Amino acid sequence: MMRRVLPYVLLGVGTLVVTFPFVWMITTAFKTQTEATMSTLNLWPSVWQWRNFAETFRAAPFARYFFNSFLVAFTVTAAVIVTSLMAGYAFARLEFPGSRILFGLVLATMMIPFEVTLIPNFVLIRRLDWYNAYPALIVPWCANAFSIFLMRQAFLSLPSDYFDAAKVDGCGHLRFLARIAAPLVKPMVVTVGLFAFLGSYNSLLWPLVVTSEEAMRVVQVGLTVFSGAEGVRLHLLMCASAIVILPTVALYFAAQRYFLEGSIGAGIKG
Amino acid sequence: MKRVADSWGMLLRFPDMCLGVLDNAFDRCRIRPLKDAPIAAFLLLPALVVLGAFGLLPLGYSAYMSLFGGKWGMGDFVGLGNYAEAIGSRAFWGSFLVTAYYAAGTIPLTMAFSFTIAYLLFHVARGRSFFRTVYFLPYVTSAVAAAMVWRGIFNPQFGIVNALLTRWGIEPLDWLLEPRSILALITGREALVSVGPSLALCGVMLFEIWHGSGFMIVIFLAGLSAIPRELEEAARIDGAGPFQVVRKVTLPLLSPTIFFLAIVSVIKSFQAFNSVFALTGDGHGPLDTTQNVTVYIYSQFYEFHRWGYGTAVAALLCLAIMTLTVVQWRFVGRKVHYE
């Protein structure tokens, strides 16, 4: 009896600890200002203040921040999926001179810490006149070595009979990739896409450095600025945090079946 | 009617036709020694342009920039002056110490916590996917937004943690605003005030354990499911207790997973920025006690506009990461037990 119940008790206690910040965030988001900044153990708001959310959107241009974040994150996600499908396929299925050296170079970019490229990239963005413009937020993140590597692994695991059969039917590499291979590696496409979206939507340092105008802020930068300006209006800050978290959590729930499959494969091989 | 349907069909087949035409073109320019080179060049071009322009090129440019002094640009050539200045600077070594505390504090604890949760999850019959989802949730939430929540919970004036401490009759603490070291606070000896990580840094570490454990749990679960169950079973039949089974059978078999996680998390903890920045408001923390190397580089670059010096520090950080990774491969990698 003890041995059957104990794991559930421990996991349950862990769940309470891990989810407590979420619960506290949501209940605080619905409190009044005095209630939120009272030193109290009372978690529940006496009256649920729904208007806090409208007030948050009035207090700072979050609608604009969200527009920027979504525009950037969706473009980056789509671009990463396309570039990694193409490059991953080339490295997995094509034979050409220098393929191993090129693949080595691609993997090498994975080991460069972003701090090293931060300042030169900033200079490059200035030179290109992309400061305070969308390309600065999007273009540098349109391809990454890890996604290419994952996609290559996925293509390697496809039986080569598929390609041979398609070739006999007169289908070249490009049509094979678009019509047959890409749909077959869908779990990996979802995984790569989700990682790309999370990475782009949650990034802070790069957008902080390449944008200065309020209209160009993404939500993460907007939220840090908001917290500096509105530190005392805790209930509004929690509202803002909740709506910033919401899209990624929703996306995770929608994609998690594929996502976990994909990341499990990435974790144990290699 | 038929013509309308036909033209729709044409439209839908159009991308496919384009691909076919491209395929044929590439087929025609197939020269023997080059093999698939033309089509490979086409497929690789977008990725290579981005990675080259924003990955490899800046790497070389960074090494070049680090040889120049001055503000807001390159300035005068100073040779290795920036490197010498960094090595002689207290703030630089202080930031390295913060990074070291951070890595040493978060990695073992996150691993221990994640392994425990993954092990329990693996051995329960029901609710595994529910618990897995819950424990992974912090990992997908934005570190910035989550940090705002933690700052509220640990707020010295109205935070719920201090409210709890007061209820239990314990003196409330300053948490993320406290520059005194955790050793001084535990032992009550003022002599230890600047020995060891500050309470603020410990708060940042606790946050990172909470935020990063979901990733490790998923990887541990994958590792656990690759272990043949008969081995644990056999050990149990031979009379080993549950802790002995974990220590003598499960953990050695998991060593490739643990090794992978160790390498990845050392690299990640040496690059931590978002959580530190958002939890302390500016990254520096009370008396600079949470300023790790990344924050130091950011502040030299963005607050003091010393570009050359910033890139020099970044190069030193890169060197440190590479050294640590190689050391891990050479000395720890040898002990990893592969089947």
Coordinates of C-alpha atoms in Angstrom, one line a residue:
Chain A
M1 CA 0.0 0.0 0.0
M2 CA 2.7 2.4 1.1
R3 CA 4.8 1.8 -2.0
R4 CA 1.9 2.3 -4.3
V5 CA 0.7 5.6 -2.8
L6 CA 4.1 7.3 -1.9
P7 CA 5.0 8.2 -5.5
Y8 CA 1.7 9.9 -6.0
V9 CA 2.0 11.8 -2.7
L10 CA 5.5 13.0 -3.7
L11 CA 4.5 13.9 -7.3
G12 CA 1.4 15.7 -5.9
V13 CA 3.5 17.8 -3.5
G14 CA 5.9 18.6 -6.4
T15 CA 3.0 19.6 -8.6
L16 CA 1.7 22.1 -5.9
V17 CA 5.2 23.6 -5.6
V18 CA 5.8 23.8 -9.4
T19 CA 2.4 25.3 -10.2
F20 CA 2.2 27.6 -7.2
P21 CA 3.7 30.6 -9.1
F22 CA 1.0 30.2 -11.9
V23 CA -1.8 30.0 -9.3
W24 CA -0.5 33.0 -7.5
M25 CA -0.1 35.0 -10.7
I26 CA -3.7 34.3 -11.8
T27 CA -5.3 35.1 -8.5
T28 CA -3.2 38.2 -8.0
A29 CA -4.1 39.4 -11.5
F30 CA -7.7 39.5 -10.4
K31 CA -7.2 41.4 -7.1
T32 CA -7.5 45.1 -6.5
Q33 CA -4.3 47.2 -6.1
T34 CA -4.6 47.4 -2.3
E35 CA -5.4 43.7 -2.0
A36 CA -2.5 42.7 -4.2
T37 CA 0.1 44.7 -2.3
M38 CA -1.2 43.7 1.1
S39 CA 1.1 41.4 3.1
T40 CA -1.3 38.5 3.5
L41 CA -1.5 34.8 3.2
N42 CA -4.9 35.2 1.5
L43 CA -4.5 33.9 -2.0
W44 CA -8.1 34.4 -3.2
P45 CA -9.3 37.8 -4.3
S46 CA -12.4 39.0 -2.4
V47 CA -14.0 40.2 -5.7
W48 CA -12.7 39.0 -9.0
Q49 CA -11.6 42.2 -10.9
W50 CA -12.1 41.3 -14.6
R51 CA -11.5 44.9 -15.6
N52 CA -7.8 44.6 -14.7
F53 CA -7.2 43.1 -18.1
A54 CA -8.7 46.1 -20.0
E55 CA -6.8 48.4 -17.7
T56 CA -3.5 46.6 -18.5
F57 CA -4.0 47.1 -22.2
R58 CA -4.7 50.8 -21.5
A59 CA -1.7 51.2 -19.3
A60 CA 0.8 50.2 -22.0
P61 CA 0.5 49.4 -25.8
F62 CA 0.5 45.7 -25.3
A63 CA -1.6 45.2 -28.4
R64 CA 1.2 46.6 -30.4
Y65 CA 3.8 44.5 -28.5
F66 CA 1.8 41.4 -29.3
F67 CA 1.5 42.3 -32.9
N68 CA 5.3 42.7 -33.1
S69 CA 6.0 39.5 -31.2
F70 CA 3.6 37.4 -33.3
L71 CA 4.7 38.8 -36.6
V72 CA 8.4 38.1 -35.7
A73 CA 7.8 34.7 -34.1
F74 CA 5.6 33.3 -36.9
T75 CA 7.9 34.5 -39.6
V76 CA 10.9 33.1 -37.9
T77 CA 9.1 29.8 -37.3
A78 CA 8.1 29.4 -40.9
A79 CA 11.5 30.4 -42.1
V80 CA 13.3 28.0 -39.8
I81 CA 11.0 25.1 -40.9
V82 CA 11.7 25.8 -44.6
T83 CA 15.5 26.4 -44.2
S84 CA 16.0 23.3 -42.0
L85 CA 13.9 21.1 -44.2
M86 CA 15.9 22.1 -47.3
A87 CA 19.4 22.0 -45.6
G88 CA 18.5 18.9 -43.6
Y89 CA 17.4 17.1 -46.8
A90 CA 20.6 18.1 -48.6
F91 CA 22.9 16.9 -45.9
A92 CA 20.9 13.6 -45.4
R93 CA 20.2 12.6 -49.0
L94 CA 22.4 14.4 -51.5
E95 CA 26.0 13.6 -52.5
F96 CA 28.2 16.5 -53.3
P97 CA 31.8 17.4 -52.8
G98 CA 32.5 19.1 -49.5
S99 CA 29.3 18.0 -47.8
R100 CA 31.0 16.8 -44.7
I101 CA 33.1 20.0 -44.3
L102 CA 30.0 22.1 -44.8
F103 CA 28.0 20.1 -42.2
G104 CA 30.9 20.5 -39.8
L105 CA 30.8 24.2 -40.3
V106 CA 27.1 24.3 -39.7
L107 CA 27.5 22.3 -36.5
A108 CA 30.4 24.6 -35.4
T109 CA 28.0 27.6 -35.4
M110 CA 26.0 25.7 -32.7
M111 CA 29.0 26.0 -30.4
I112 CA 29.5 29.8 -30.7
P113 CA 28.0 31.4 -27.6
F114 CA 25.7 34.2 -28.6
E115 CA 27.6 36.7 -26.4
V116 CA 30.5 36.5 -28.9
T117 CA 28.4 37.4 -31.9
L118 CA 26.1 39.9 -30.1
I119 CA 28.3 43.0 -30.6
P120 CA 29.5 42.3 -34.1
N121 CA 25.9 41.5 -35.1
F122 CA 24.7 44.7 -33.7
V123 CA 27.3 46.5 -35.8
L124 CA 26.2 44.6 -38.8
I125 CA 22.5 45.5 -38.2
R126 CA 23.6 49.2 -37.9
R127 CA 25.5 48.9 -41.2
L128 CA 22.5 47.3 -42.9
D129 CA 20.3 50.1 -41.5
W130 CA 18.0 47.6 -39.9
Y131 CA 18.1 49.1 -36.4
N132 CA 14.6 49.5 -35.1
A133 CA 13.2 47.5 -38.1
Y134 CA 11.6 44.1 -38.4
P135 CA 14.4 42.5 -40.5
A136 CA 16.8 42.9 -37.5
L137 CA 14.4 40.9 -35.3
I138 CA 13.7 38.2 -38.0
V139 CA 16.6 37.6 -40.4
P140 CA 19.4 36.5 -38.0
W141 CA 17.1 33.8 -36.6
C142 CA 15.9 32.3 -39.9
A143 CA 18.2 29.3 -39.8
N144 CA 19.9 27.5 -37.0
A145 CA 22.3 24.5 -36.8
F146 CA 20.3 22.6 -34.2
S147 CA 17.1 22.5 -36.4
I148 CA 19.2 21.5 -39.5
F149 CA 20.8 18.7 -37.4
L150 CA 17.4 17.4 -36.1
M151 CA 15.9 17.5 -39.6
R152 CA 18.9 15.7 -41.1
Q153 CA 18.5 12.9 -38.4
A154 CA 14.8 12.7 -39.3
F155 CA 15.5 12.3 -43.0
L156 CA 18.2 9.7 -42.4
S157 CA 15.7 7.6 -40.6
L158 CA 13.5 7.4 -43.6
P159 CA 13.9 4.2 -45.7
S160 CA 15.7 5.1 -48.9
D161 CA 13.3 2.7 -50.8
Y162 CA 10.8 5.6 -50.8
F163 CA 13.1 7.8 -52.8
D164 CA 14.1 5.0 -55.2
A165 CA 10.4 4.2 -55.8
A166 CA 9.7 7.9 -56.4
K167 CA 12.6 8.2 -58.8
V168 CA 11.4 5.3 -60.8
D169 CA 8.1 7.2 -61.2
G170 CA 10.0 10.2 -62.5
C171 CA 10.0 12.4 -59.3
G172 CA 13.0 14.5 -58.7
H173 CA 14.6 15.6 -55.3
L174 CA 12.6 18.8 -55.0
R175 CA 9.2 17.2 -55.6
F176 CA 10.1 14.2 -53.4
L177 CA 11.1 16.6 -50.6
A178 CA 7.9 18.7 -50.8
R179 CA 5.4 16.0 -51.5
I180 CA 6.7 12.9 -49.7
A181 CA 9.6 13.4 -47.4
A182 CA 8.4 16.6 -45.6
P183 CA 5.0 15.1 -44.6
L184 CA 6.7 11.9 -43.4
V185 CA 8.8 13.9 -40.9
K186 CA 5.9 15.8 -39.5
P187 CA 6.7 15.2 -35.8
M188 CA 10.1 16.7 -36.3
V189 CA 8.6 19.6 -38.2
V190 CA 6.3 20.3 -35.3
T191 CA 9.2 20.0 -32.8
V192 CA 11.5 22.3 -34.8
G193 CA 8.7 24.7 -35.3
L194 CA 7.7 24.8 -31.6
F195 CA 11.4 25.3 -30.5
A196 CA 11.7 28.1 -33.1
F197 CA 8.5 29.8 -31.9
L198 CA 9.4 29.5 -28.2
G199 CA 12.9 30.7 -28.8
S200 CA 11.8 33.7 -30.8
Y201 CA 8.8 34.7 -28.7
N202 CA 10.7 34.3 -25.4
S203 CA 13.9 36.0 -26.5
L204 CA 14.8 39.2 -24.7
L205 CA 18.5 40.2 -25.1
W206 CA 18.5 40.6 -28.9
P207 CA 15.3 42.6 -29.3
L208 CA 16.4 44.7 -26.3
V209 CA 19.7 45.6 -28.2
V210 CA 18.4 46.2 -31.7
T211 CA 15.2 48.2 -30.9
S212 CA 14.7 51.4 -29.0
E213 CA 11.4 52.7 -30.2
E214 CA 8.2 51.8 -28.3
A215 CA 6.4 50.8 -31.5
M216 CA 9.1 48.2 -32.2
R217 CA 9.1 46.5 -28.8
V218 CA 8.2 42.8 -28.6
V219 CA 6.3 41.6 -25.5
Q220 CA 9.3 40.5 -23.5
V221 CA 10.9 43.9 -23.8
G222 CA 7.6 45.6 -23.3
L223 CA 7.0 43.6 -20.1
T224 CA 10.5 44.5 -18.7
V225 CA 9.9 48.2 -19.4
F226 CA 6.3 47.9 -17.9
S227 CA 7.7 46.3 -14.7
G228 CA 10.1 49.2 -14.3
A229 CA 7.4 51.8 -14.8
E230 CA 4.5 50.0 -13.1
G231 CA 6.4 48.2 -10.3
V232 CA 3.9 49.1 -7.7
R233 CA 0.7 48.2 -9.7
L234 CA 1.4 44.5 -9.1
H235 CA -2.1 43.4 -10.1
L236 CA -1.6 44.9 -13.6
L237 CA 1.9 43.4 -13.9
M238 CA 0.5 40.0 -13.1
C239 CA -2.3 40.5 -15.8
A240 CA 0.4 41.4 -18.3
S241 CA 2.5 38.4 -17.3
A242 CA -0.4 36.1 -17.6
I243 CA -1.3 37.2 -21.1
V244 CA 2.4 37.0 -22.2
I245 CA 2.6 33.4 -21.0
L246 CA -0.8 32.4 -22.4
P247 CA 0.2 31.9 -26.2
T248 CA 3.2 29.7 -25.5
V249 CA 1.2 27.5 -23.1
A250 CA -1.7 27.2 -25.5
L251 CA 0.7 26.3 -28.3
Y252 CA 2.4 23.7 -26.1
F253 CA -0.9 22.1 -25.3
A254 CA -1.8 22.0 -29.0
A255 CA 1.5 20.5 -30.1
Q256 CA 2.7 18.5 -27.2
R257 CA 1.9 15.1 -28.6
Y258 CA 4.3 15.5 -31.5
F259 CA 6.6 17.7 -29.5
L260 CA 7.4 15.1 -26.9
E261 CA 7.8 12.3 -29.5
G262 CA 10.3 14.5 -31.4
S263 CA 12.3 15.7 -28.4
I264 CA 12.5 12.2 -27.0
G265 CA 14.1 11.0 -30.3
A266 CA 16.6 13.9 -30.1
G267 CA 17.5 13.1 -26.5
I268 CA 18.5 9.5 -26.7
K269 CA 20.3 9.3 -30.0
G270 CA 23.6 10.7 -30.8
Chain B
M1 CA -18.2 24.6 -65.5
K2 CA -15.6 22.1 -66.6
R3 CA -13.2 24.9 -67.6
V4 CA -13.5 26.5 -64.2
A5 CA -12.6 23.2 -62.5
D6 CA -9.7 22.8 -64.9
S7 CA -8.3 26.1 -64.2
W8 CA -8.5 25.5 -60.4
G9 CA -6.7 22.2 -60.9
M10 CA -4.0 24.1 -62.9
L11 CA -3.6 26.5 -60.1
L12 CA -3.3 23.8 -57.5
R13 CA -0.8 21.9 -59.6
F14 CA 1.2 25.0 -60.3
P15 CA 3.7 24.8 -57.4
D16 CA 4.2 21.1 -58.1
M17 CA 4.9 21.9 -61.8
C18 CA 7.4 24.5 -60.9
L19 CA 9.2 22.0 -58.6
G20 CA 9.2 19.5 -61.5
V21 CA 10.7 22.0 -63.9
L22 CA 13.4 22.9 -61.4
D23 CA 14.0 19.2 -60.8
N24 CA 14.5 18.7 -64.6
A25 CA 16.8 21.7 -64.9
F26 CA 19.0 20.4 -62.0
D27 CA 19.0 17.0 -63.6
R28 CA 20.3 18.4 -66.8
C29 CA 23.2 20.2 -65.2
R30 CA 24.4 17.0 -63.4
I31 CA 28.1 16.7 -64.1
R32 CA 29.7 13.5 -62.9
P33 CA 32.3 14.7 -60.5
L34 CA 30.0 17.3 -59.0
K35 CA 27.3 14.7 -58.3
D36 CA 24.3 16.5 -56.8
A37 CA 26.1 19.8 -56.2
P38 CA 23.8 22.2 -58.2
I39 CA 20.6 21.1 -56.4
A40 CA 22.5 20.9 -53.0
A41 CA 23.7 24.5 -53.5
F42 CA 20.1 25.5 -54.1
L43 CA 18.8 23.7 -51.0
L44 CA 21.6 24.9 -48.8
L45 CA 21.9 28.5 -49.9
P46 CA 19.3 30.1 -47.5
A47 CA 20.6 28.4 -44.4
L48 CA 24.2 28.9 -45.2
V49 CA 23.7 32.6 -46.0
V50 CA 22.0 33.2 -42.6
L51 CA 24.5 31.1 -40.6
G52 CA 27.5 32.6 -42.4
A53 CA 26.4 36.2 -42.1
F54 CA 25.2 36.1 -38.5
G55 CA 27.2 33.2 -37.1
L56 CA 30.6 32.6 -38.7
L57 CA 31.3 36.1 -40.1
P58 CA 30.7 37.8 -36.7
L59 CA 32.9 35.3 -35.0
G60 CA 35.9 36.5 -37.0
Y61 CA 34.8 40.1 -36.8
S62 CA 34.5 39.7 -33.0
A63 CA 38.1 38.6 -32.7
Y64 CA 39.2 41.6 -34.8
M65 CA 37.0 44.0 -32.8
S66 CA 38.5 42.8 -29.5
L67 CA 41.8 44.4 -30.5
F68 CA 40.4 47.9 -30.5
G69 CA 39.6 50.3 -27.7
G70 CA 37.3 53.3 -27.5
K71 CA 33.6 53.8 -27.2
W72 CA 30.8 53.7 -29.7
G73 CA 32.8 51.9 -32.4
M74 CA 36.3 50.6 -32.9
G75 CA 38.6 53.5 -31.8
D76 CA 42.3 53.0 -31.5
F77 CA 44.2 49.7 -32.0
V78 CA 45.2 48.5 -28.5
G79 CA 46.4 45.0 -29.3
L80 CA 45.8 42.6 -26.4
G81 CA 45.1 45.6 -24.1
N82 CA 41.4 44.7 -23.7
Y83 CA 42.3 41.2 -22.6
A84 CA 44.9 42.4 -20.2
E85 CA 42.4 44.9 -18.7
A86 CA 39.8 42.2 -18.3
I87 CA 42.2 39.8 -16.6
G88 CA 43.3 42.6 -14.2
S89 CA 39.8 43.7 -13.4
R90 CA 38.0 42.8 -10.2
A91 CA 34.6 43.2 -11.8
F92 CA 35.5 40.7 -14.5
W93 CA 36.6 38.0 -12.0
G94 CA 33.6 38.8 -9.8
S95 CA 31.3 38.1 -12.7
F96 CA 33.1 34.8 -13.4
L97 CA 32.7 33.8 -9.8
V98 CA 28.9 34.6 -10.0
T99 CA 28.7 32.4 -13.1
A100 CA 30.6 29.6 -11.3
Y101 CA 28.4 29.8 -8.2
Y102 CA 25.4 29.7 -10.5
A103 CA 26.5 26.6 -12.5
A104 CA 27.6 24.8 -9.3
G105 CA 24.4 25.6 -7.6
T106 CA 21.8 25.0 -10.3
I107 CA 23.2 22.0 -12.3
P108 CA 23.5 19.3 -9.5
L109 CA 20.2 20.4 -7.8
T110 CA 18.2 20.6 -11.1
M111 CA 19.5 17.1 -12.0
A112 CA 18.7 15.6 -8.7
F113 CA 15.2 17.1 -8.6
S114 CA 14.5 16.2 -12.3
F115 CA 15.8 12.6 -11.9
T116 CA 13.7 12.1 -8.8
I117 CA 10.5 13.4 -10.6
A118 CA 11.3 11.4 -13.7
Y119 CA 12.0 8.2 -11.7
L120 CA 8.7 8.6 -9.8
L121 CA 6.8 9.4 -13.0
F122 CA 8.3 6.3 -14.7
H123 CA 7.1 4.1 -11.9
V124 CA 3.5 5.2 -11.6
A125 CA 0.8 3.5 -13.5
R126 CA -1.7 6.3 -14.0
G127 CA -1.5 10.1 -14.7
R128 CA 2.0 10.0 -16.2
S129 CA 1.1 12.3 -19.1
F130 CA -0.8 14.7 -16.8
F131 CA 2.2 15.1 -14.4
R132 CA 4.7 15.3 -17.3
T133 CA 2.7 18.2 -18.8
V134 CA 2.6 20.0 -15.5
Y135 CA 6.3 19.6 -14.8
F136 CA 7.2 20.7 -18.3
L137 CA 5.0 23.9 -18.1
P138 CA 7.6 26.2 -16.5
Y139 CA 10.0 25.4 -19.3
V140 CA 7.7 26.8 -22.1
T141 CA 6.7 29.9 -20.1
S142 CA 8.7 33.1 -20.8
A143 CA 11.5 33.6 -18.3
V144 CA 10.7 37.3 -18.2
A145 CA 7.0 36.9 -17.3
A146 CA 7.7 34.1 -14.8
A147 CA 10.4 36.3 -13.2
M148 CA 7.8 39.0 -12.7
V149 CA 5.7 36.5 -10.7
W150 CA 8.7 35.4 -8.6
R151 CA 9.6 39.0 -7.8
G152 CA 6.0 39.5 -6.5
I153 CA 6.2 36.3 -4.4
F154 CA 9.6 37.2 -2.9
N155 CA 8.8 40.9 -2.5
P156 CA 10.3 42.1 0.9
Q157 CA 7.2 44.3 1.7
F158 CA 4.2 42.4 0.6
G159 CA 5.4 39.1 -0.8
I160 CA 3.7 35.9 0.3
V161 CA 7.0 34.2 1.4
N162 CA 7.7 36.9 3.9
A163 CA 4.1 36.8 5.1
L164 CA 4.6 33.1 5.7
L165 CA 7.8 33.7 7.6
T166 CA 6.2 36.4 9.8
R167 CA 3.4 34.0 10.6
W168 CA 5.9 31.4 11.7
G169 CA 7.7 34.0 13.8
I170 CA 10.8 34.1 11.6
E171 CA 12.5 37.4 10.7
P172 CA 11.5 38.4 7.1
L173 CA 14.3 38.6 4.5
D174 CA 15.1 40.9 1.6
W175 CA 15.4 38.0 -0.8
L176 CA 16.3 39.3 -4.3
L177 CA 17.5 42.6 -2.8
E178 CA 19.8 41.0 -0.3
P179 CA 23.5 41.3 -1.1
R180 CA 24.8 39.4 2.0
S181 CA 26.0 35.9 1.3
I182 CA 23.8 33.0 2.2
L183 CA 26.6 31.6 4.5
A184 CA 26.5 34.8 6.6
L185 CA 22.8 34.6 6.9
I186 CA 22.7 31.0 7.9
T187 CA 25.6 31.1 10.4
G188 CA 24.8 34.7 11.5
R189 CA 28.5 35.6 11.3
E190 CA 29.2 39.0 9.7
A191 CA 32.7 37.8 8.7
L192 CA 31.3 35.7 6.0
V193 CA 29.2 38.5 4.4
S194 CA 31.0 38.3 1.0
V195 CA 31.9 34.7 1.0
G196 CA 29.8 32.5 -1.2
P197 CA 26.7 33.5 -3.3
S198 CA 24.4 36.2 -2.1
L199 CA 20.9 35.5 -1.1
A200 CA 19.8 37.4 -4.2
L201 CA 21.8 35.0 -6.4
C202 CA 20.4 32.0 -4.6
G203 CA 17.0 33.3 -5.4
V204 CA 18.0 33.5 -9.1
M205 CA 19.3 29.9 -8.8
L206 CA 16.1 28.6 -7.3
F207 CA 14.2 30.2 -10.1
E208 CA 16.4 28.5 -12.7
I209 CA 15.9 25.1 -11.0
W210 CA 12.1 25.7 -11.2
H211 CA 12.3 26.9 -14.8
G212 CA 14.8 24.4 -16.2
S213 CA 13.8 21.1 -14.6
G214 CA 11.1 20.4 -17.1
F215 CA 13.6 19.9 -20.0
M216 CA 15.7 17.6 -17.9
I217 CA 12.7 15.5 -16.8
V218 CA 11.7 14.9 -20.4
I219 CA 15.2 13.8 -21.3
F220 CA 15.5 11.6 -18.2
L221 CA 12.2 10.0 -19.0
A222 CA 13.5 9.2 -22.5
G223 CA 16.6 7.7 -21.0
L224 CA 14.7 5.7 -18.5
S225 CA 12.5 4.2 -21.1
A226 CA 15.6 3.0 -23.0
I227 CA 16.8 0.9 -20.0
P228 CA 15.8 -2.8 -20.2
R229 CA 13.5 -3.3 -17.2
E230 CA 14.8 -6.9 -16.6
L231 CA 18.0 -5.5 -15.1
E232 CA 16.2 -3.6 -12.3
E233 CA 13.9 -6.6 -11.8
A234 CA 16.8 -9.0 -11.5
A235 CA 18.5 -6.7 -8.9
R236 CA 15.3 -6.6 -6.9
I237 CA 14.9 -10.3 -6.9
D238 CA 18.5 -10.7 -5.7
G239 CA 17.4 -8.7 -2.7
A240 CA 18.5 -5.1 -3.5
G241 CA 16.5 -2.3 -1.8
P242 CA 14.9 0.4 -3.9
F243 CA 17.7 2.9 -3.2
Q244 CA 20.4 0.3 -4.0
V245 CA 18.6 -0.5 -7.3
V246 CA 18.7 3.2 -8.3
R247 CA 22.4 3.6 -7.3
K248 CA 23.8 0.4 -8.6
V249 CA 21.7 -0.3 -11.7
T250 CA 19.6 2.7 -12.9
L251 CA 22.1 5.5 -12.5
P252 CA 25.0 3.7 -14.2
L253 CA 22.7 2.8 -17.1
L254 CA 21.6 6.4 -17.3
S255 CA 25.1 7.7 -17.5
P256 CA 25.0 8.6 -21.2
T257 CA 21.9 10.7 -20.5
I258 CA 23.5 12.4 -17.4
F259 CA 26.6 13.1 -19.4
F260 CA 24.6 14.7 -22.3
L261 CA 22.7 16.8 -19.8
A262 CA 25.9 17.9 -17.9
I263 CA 27.5 19.1 -21.1
V264 CA 24.4 21.0 -22.3
S265 CA 23.6 22.6 -18.9
V266 CA 27.2 23.8 -18.3
I267 CA 27.0 25.6 -21.7
K268 CA 23.6 26.9 -20.9
S269 CA 24.4 28.2 -17.4
F270 CA 27.4 30.0 -18.7
Q271 CA 25.1 31.9 -21.0
A272 CA 22.3 32.7 -18.6
F273 CA 20.9 36.1 -19.1
N274 CA 17.1 36.4 -19.3
S275 CA 16.2 35.1 -15.8
V276 CA 19.0 37.2 -14.1
F277 CA 18.0 40.3 -16.0
A278 CA 14.3 40.0 -15.4
L279 CA 14.5 38.9 -11.7
T280 CA 16.8 41.7 -10.7
G281 CA 15.5 44.4 -13.1
D282 CA 18.9 45.2 -14.5
G283 CA 21.0 42.1 -14.1
H284 CA 23.4 43.6 -11.7
G285 CA 21.5 42.8 -8.6
P286 CA 22.3 44.2 -5.1
L287 CA 26.0 45.3 -5.0
D288 CA 26.5 43.5 -8.4
T289 CA 26.2 40.1 -6.7
T290 CA 24.1 38.6 -9.5
Q291 CA 26.2 40.1 -12.3
N292 CA 27.4 37.1 -14.2
V293 CA 29.7 37.2 -17.3
T294 CA 26.8 37.6 -19.8
V295 CA 25.4 40.5 -17.8
Y296 CA 28.9 42.0 -17.5
I297 CA 29.3 41.8 -21.3
Y298 CA 25.9 43.3 -21.8
S299 CA 26.6 46.2 -19.5
Q300 CA 30.0 46.9 -20.9
F301 CA 28.5 47.0 -24.4
Y302 CA 25.1 48.6 -23.8
E303 CA 25.6 50.8 -20.7
F304 CA 29.2 51.8 -21.2
H305 CA 29.4 51.4 -25.0
R306 CA 32.8 49.7 -24.8
W307 CA 32.4 47.5 -27.8
G308 CA 36.0 46.2 -28.1
Y309 CA 36.3 45.4 -24.4
G310 CA 32.9 43.7 -24.5
T311 CA 34.0 41.4 -27.4
A312 CA 37.3 40.6 -25.6
V313 CA 35.4 39.5 -22.5
A314 CA 33.0 37.5 -24.7
A315 CA 36.1 35.8 -26.3
L316 CA 37.4 34.9 -22.8
L317 CA 33.9 33.4 -21.9
C318 CA 33.9 31.4 -25.1
L319 CA 37.4 30.1 -24.2
A320 CA 36.1 29.1 -20.7
I321 CA 33.1 27.3 -22.1
M322 CA 35.2 25.4 -24.7
T323 CA 37.8 24.4 -22.0
L324 CA 35.1 23.1 -19.7
T325 CA 33.4 21.1 -22.5
V326 CA 36.7 19.5 -23.5
V327 CA 37.6 18.7 -19.9
Q328 CA 34.2 17.1 -19.5
W329 CA 34.6 15.0 -22.6
R330 CA 38.1 13.9 -21.6
F331 CA 37.6 13.2 -17.9
V332 CA 34.0 12.5 -17.4
G333 CA 33.2 11.1 -20.8
R334 CA 35.6 8.2 -20.1
K335 CA 33.5 7.1 -17.2
V336 CA 30.3 7.0 -19.1
H337 CA 28.9 3.5 -19.4
Y338 CA 27.6 2.7 -22.9
E339 CA 25.9 -0.6 -23.5

